[in-house]
Amino acid sequence: MMRIDIITVLPELIKSPFEASILKRAVEKGLVEVHMHNLRDYTDKSYNQVDDYQFGGGAGMVLMIEPIDKCISALQASRSYDAIIYMTPDGKTLDQKMANSLSLQKNIIILCGHYKGVDHRVRERFITHEISIGDYVLSGGELGAAVLCDAVIRLIPGVLNNETSALTDTFQDNLLAPPVYTRPSNYKGMEVPEVLLSGNFPKIEKWREEKAVERTEKLRPDLLNK
């Protein structure tokens, strides 16, 4: 079983993805545990304050080190963690290779940034992975954490009904997925490629491989360099 502990100032923002679809099923099957930790529960400041002005001046508030330290230390007192992740736009961009690697871990902490970010000493002292979901800025790391969890949890054996499905996803072999079709085979004159209806599975696999390479060369040639 994988355990994911998510540290956030807005736990309600990240709960819904785990209450539906694949992530909910993974939790119900006992394949993953997901726990939300409200950072405000780890401060003794008035009004549950967890942020303060940055030294040196400048716009934007910064999450303080003390409540983050207390929360992470409390979690580490119960178990060891394979990864302590900070969601940040200046982190390494999430890709399929990273998701594959994290899906093999047992215990993970995800710290969601907010406001102007976290006191940099948190990143130096605690964080093992800094991850971004793209070159843009969100109001906080919660939505990024949800994306990361979805990408990782779906790879855990038993989560998907067909475990081979994840192995043929886009990016698994640095190729985009080939086109897919379903019934009807002819819709308003738009026909499914004949090879897919042939029942000749070696020929179908060859067609899929060729189309995957063709789409990758056209849409994401950078992947072929990897």
Short mmCIF file of C-alpha atoms in Angstrom, two decimals:
data_model
loop_
_atom_site.label_atom_id
_atom_site.label_comp_id
_atom_site.label_asym_id
_atom_site.label_seq_id
_atom_site.Cartn_x
_atom_site.Cartn_y
_atom_site.Cartn_z
CA MET A 1 0.00 0.00 0.00
CA MET A 2 1.14 3.52 -0.80
CA ARG A 3 0.57 6.32 1.70
CA ILE A 4 0.42 9.96 0.59
CA ASP A 5 0.35 12.78 3.16
CA ILE A 6 -0.60 16.16 1.73
CA ILE A 7 0.26 19.31 3.68
CA THR A 8 -1.86 22.31 2.72
CA VAL A 9 -3.52 25.46 4.00
CA LEU A 10 -6.61 24.63 1.92
CA PRO A 11 -7.44 20.93 2.43
CA GLU A 12 -10.95 21.41 1.07
CA LEU A 13 -9.47 22.40 -2.31
CA ILE A 14 -7.84 19.02 -2.87
CA LYS A 15 -10.35 16.59 -1.36
CA SER A 16 -12.77 16.29 -4.29
CA PRO A 17 -10.45 14.40 -6.72
CA PHE A 18 -10.26 11.59 -4.14
CA GLU A 19 -14.04 11.38 -3.85
CA ALA A 20 -14.68 10.23 -7.41
CA SER A 21 -13.47 8.01 -10.24
CA ILE A 22 -10.13 6.17 -10.26
CA LEU A 23 -8.62 7.84 -7.18
CA LYS A 24 -11.67 7.02 -5.07
CA ARG A 25 -11.57 3.42 -6.27
CA ALA A 26 -7.88 3.15 -5.40
CA VAL A 27 -8.58 4.33 -1.85
CA GLU A 28 -11.59 2.02 -1.45
CA LYS A 29 -9.55 -0.97 -2.66
CA GLY A 30 -6.97 -0.25 0.01
CA LEU A 31 -4.24 0.31 -2.58
CA VAL A 32 -3.45 3.82 -1.36
CA GLU A 33 -4.05 5.93 1.72
CA VAL A 34 -4.35 9.68 1.30
CA HIS A 35 -4.27 11.96 4.33
CA MET A 36 -4.77 15.74 4.35
CA HIS A 37 -2.97 17.84 6.95
CA ASN A 38 -4.06 21.42 7.55
CA LEU A 39 -0.92 23.45 8.17
CA ARG A 40 -2.89 25.77 10.44
CA ASP A 41 -3.17 22.93 12.96
CA TYR A 42 0.58 23.19 13.53
CA THR A 43 0.91 26.84 14.50
CA ASP A 44 0.58 28.52 17.87
CA LYS A 45 0.26 31.97 16.36
CA SER A 46 -2.90 34.01 16.86
CA TYR A 47 -5.60 33.52 14.23
CA ASN A 48 -3.80 30.30 13.14
CA GLN A 49 -1.26 32.35 11.23
CA VAL A 50 1.11 30.32 9.03
CA ASP A 51 2.53 33.07 6.82
CA ASP A 52 4.46 36.31 7.28
CA TYR A 53 6.09 39.15 5.34
CA GLN A 54 9.34 38.31 3.58
CA PHE A 55 12.63 39.68 4.87
CA GLY A 56 14.06 42.40 2.66
CA GLY A 57 10.67 43.69 1.63
CA GLY A 58 8.63 42.88 -1.42
CA ALA A 59 5.07 41.93 -2.28
CA GLY A 60 3.55 38.66 -1.20
CA MET A 61 3.44 36.59 1.98
CA VAL A 62 5.64 33.57 2.69
CA LEU A 63 4.73 30.34 4.51
CA MET A 64 6.77 30.17 7.73
CA ILE A 65 9.19 27.37 8.49
CA GLU A 66 7.98 26.56 12.02
CA PRO A 67 4.53 25.07 11.26
CA ILE A 68 5.93 23.17 8.28
CA ASP A 69 8.74 21.78 10.44
CA LYS A 70 6.24 20.71 13.11
CA CYS A 71 3.98 18.98 10.61
CA ILE A 72 6.73 17.13 8.73
CA SER A 73 8.47 16.15 11.97
CA ALA A 74 5.22 14.77 13.38
CA LEU A 75 4.73 12.65 10.27
CA GLN A 76 8.33 11.42 10.27
CA ALA A 77 7.97 10.37 13.90
CA SER A 78 5.52 7.67 12.78
CA ARG A 79 7.24 6.39 9.62
CA SER A 80 10.06 7.01 7.19
CA TYR A 81 9.31 8.69 3.87
CA ASP A 82 10.73 7.85 0.47
CA ALA A 83 10.02 11.31 -0.93
CA ILE A 84 9.10 14.73 0.45
CA ILE A 85 7.80 16.72 -2.49
CA TYR A 86 7.29 20.46 -2.78
CA MET A 87 4.91 21.59 -5.52
CA THR A 88 6.43 24.72 -7.05
CA PRO A 89 6.45 26.30 -10.53
CA ASP A 90 10.27 26.44 -10.50
CA GLY A 91 10.60 22.70 -9.84
CA LYS A 92 11.38 19.93 -12.30
CA THR A 93 8.52 19.48 -14.74
CA LEU A 94 6.42 16.40 -14.07
CA ASP A 95 6.70 13.77 -16.78
CA GLN A 96 5.77 10.13 -17.20
CA LYS A 97 9.21 8.87 -16.19
CA MET A 98 8.92 10.76 -12.89
CA ALA A 99 5.39 9.42 -12.30
CA ASN A 100 6.60 5.87 -12.96
CA SER A 101 9.41 6.28 -10.44
CA LEU A 102 7.20 7.76 -7.71
CA SER A 103 4.57 5.03 -8.19
CA LEU A 104 7.13 2.54 -6.80
CA GLN A 105 7.51 4.43 -3.52
CA LYS A 106 5.69 3.51 -0.33
CA ASN A 107 5.40 6.73 1.72
CA ILE A 108 5.26 10.21 0.20
CA ILE A 109 4.70 13.70 1.62
CA ILE A 110 3.48 16.45 -0.70
CA LEU A 111 3.83 20.03 0.53
CA CYS A 112 1.61 22.52 -1.27
CA GLY A 113 3.09 25.97 -1.62
CA HIS A 114 0.91 29.05 -1.28
CA TYR A 115 1.16 32.83 -1.48
CA LYS A 116 4.77 33.68 -2.44
CA GLY A 117 5.99 30.19 -1.54
CA VAL A 118 7.71 28.75 1.52
CA ASP A 119 10.66 29.92 3.61
CA HIS A 120 13.62 28.68 1.56
CA ARG A 121 15.05 26.87 4.59
CA VAL A 122 12.18 24.39 4.22
CA ARG A 123 13.41 23.52 0.73
CA GLU A 124 16.99 23.18 1.94
CA ARG A 125 16.18 21.14 5.06
CA PHE A 126 13.28 18.86 4.20
CA ILE A 127 12.49 18.63 0.49
CA THR A 128 13.79 15.77 -1.65
CA HIS A 129 11.85 16.53 -4.86
CA GLU A 130 10.65 19.87 -6.25
CA ILE A 131 7.98 19.31 -8.89
CA SER A 132 6.13 21.61 -11.29
CA ILE A 133 3.20 20.72 -13.54
CA GLY A 134 4.10 23.43 -16.06
CA ASP A 135 5.61 26.82 -16.68
CA TYR A 136 2.81 28.86 -15.17
CA VAL A 137 1.81 30.00 -11.69
CA LEU A 138 -1.26 28.85 -9.76
CA SER A 139 -2.67 30.34 -6.57
CA GLY A 140 -1.33 27.36 -4.63
CA GLY A 141 0.12 23.89 -4.99
CA GLU A 142 -3.10 22.01 -4.28
CA LEU A 143 -4.23 21.55 -7.88
CA GLY A 144 -0.71 20.57 -8.88
CA ALA A 145 -0.67 18.01 -6.06
CA ALA A 146 -3.95 16.56 -7.34
CA VAL A 147 -2.47 16.21 -10.82
CA LEU A 148 0.63 14.52 -9.42
CA CYS A 149 -1.44 12.10 -7.33
CA ASP A 150 -3.59 11.14 -10.31
CA ALA A 151 -0.53 10.53 -12.51
CA VAL A 152 1.13 8.37 -9.84
CA ILE A 153 -1.79 6.46 -8.32
CA ARG A 154 -3.18 5.21 -11.64
CA LEU A 155 0.12 3.36 -12.15
CA ILE A 156 -0.21 1.30 -8.96
CA PRO A 157 -1.06 -2.32 -9.85
CA GLY A 158 -4.75 -3.02 -9.33
CA VAL A 159 -5.94 0.59 -9.65
CA LEU A 160 -6.90 0.34 -13.32
CA ASN A 161 -9.25 -2.44 -14.36
CA ASN A 162 -6.85 -3.33 -17.17
CA GLU A 163 -3.33 -3.07 -15.81
CA THR A 164 -1.77 -3.10 -19.30
CA SER A 165 -3.64 0.09 -20.19
CA ALA A 166 -1.16 2.33 -18.38
CA LEU A 167 1.75 0.66 -20.18
CA THR A 168 0.43 1.85 -23.55
CA ASP A 169 -0.27 5.44 -22.51
CA THR A 170 1.23 8.43 -24.25
CA PHE A 171 4.83 9.14 -23.10
CA GLN A 172 5.48 5.65 -21.66
CA ASP A 173 8.00 4.97 -24.43
CA ASN A 174 8.64 8.60 -25.42
CA LEU A 175 6.00 8.31 -28.12
CA LEU A 176 2.52 9.77 -28.38
CA ALA A 177 -0.28 7.22 -28.37
CA PRO A 178 -1.67 6.14 -31.76
CA PRO A 179 -5.20 7.12 -32.83
CA VAL A 180 -8.01 5.12 -31.22
CA TYR A 181 -11.51 4.39 -32.55
CA THR A 182 -14.72 2.72 -31.40
CA ARG A 183 -18.21 1.91 -32.78
CA PRO A 184 -19.69 2.67 -35.24
CA SER A 185 -17.07 1.80 -37.83
CA ASN A 186 -18.66 4.26 -40.27
CA TYR A 187 -20.11 7.51 -38.99
CA LYS A 188 -21.43 9.95 -41.59
CA GLY A 189 -18.87 8.71 -44.09
CA MET A 190 -15.97 8.87 -41.63
CA GLU A 191 -14.55 5.36 -41.55
CA VAL A 192 -12.31 3.56 -39.10
CA PRO A 193 -9.02 2.42 -40.71
CA GLU A 194 -9.63 -0.97 -42.25
CA VAL A 195 -6.62 -2.57 -40.56
CA LEU A 196 -8.26 -2.16 -37.14
CA LEU A 197 -11.23 -4.24 -38.30
CA SER A 198 -9.11 -6.98 -39.85
CA GLY A 199 -8.54 -9.14 -36.76
CA ASN A 200 -4.88 -9.43 -37.79
CA PHE A 201 -3.32 -8.43 -34.48
CA PRO A 202 0.36 -8.44 -35.55
CA LYS A 203 -0.62 -6.16 -38.42
CA ILE A 204 -2.66 -3.97 -36.06
CA GLU A 205 0.28 -3.61 -33.65
CA LYS A 206 2.58 -2.68 -36.52
CA TRP A 207 0.06 -0.04 -37.67
CA ARG A 208 -0.18 1.37 -34.13
CA GLU A 209 3.59 1.59 -33.80
CA GLU A 210 3.88 3.38 -37.13
CA LYS A 211 1.11 5.83 -36.25
CA ALA A 212 2.65 6.50 -32.83
CA VAL A 213 5.96 7.43 -34.45
CA GLU A 214 4.19 9.46 -37.14
CA ARG A 215 2.16 11.49 -34.61
CA THR A 216 5.22 12.04 -32.43
CA GLU A 217 7.31 13.28 -35.39
CA LYS A 218 4.52 15.69 -36.32
CA LEU A 219 3.36 16.94 -32.90
CA ARG A 220 6.21 16.36 -30.42
CA PRO A 221 9.48 15.74 -32.28
CA ASP A 222 11.37 16.72 -29.11
CA LEU A 223 10.33 13.40 -27.55
CA LEU A 224 12.24 11.43 -30.16
CA ASN A 225 15.47 13.04 -28.99
CA LYS A 226 14.98 11.39 -25.58
#
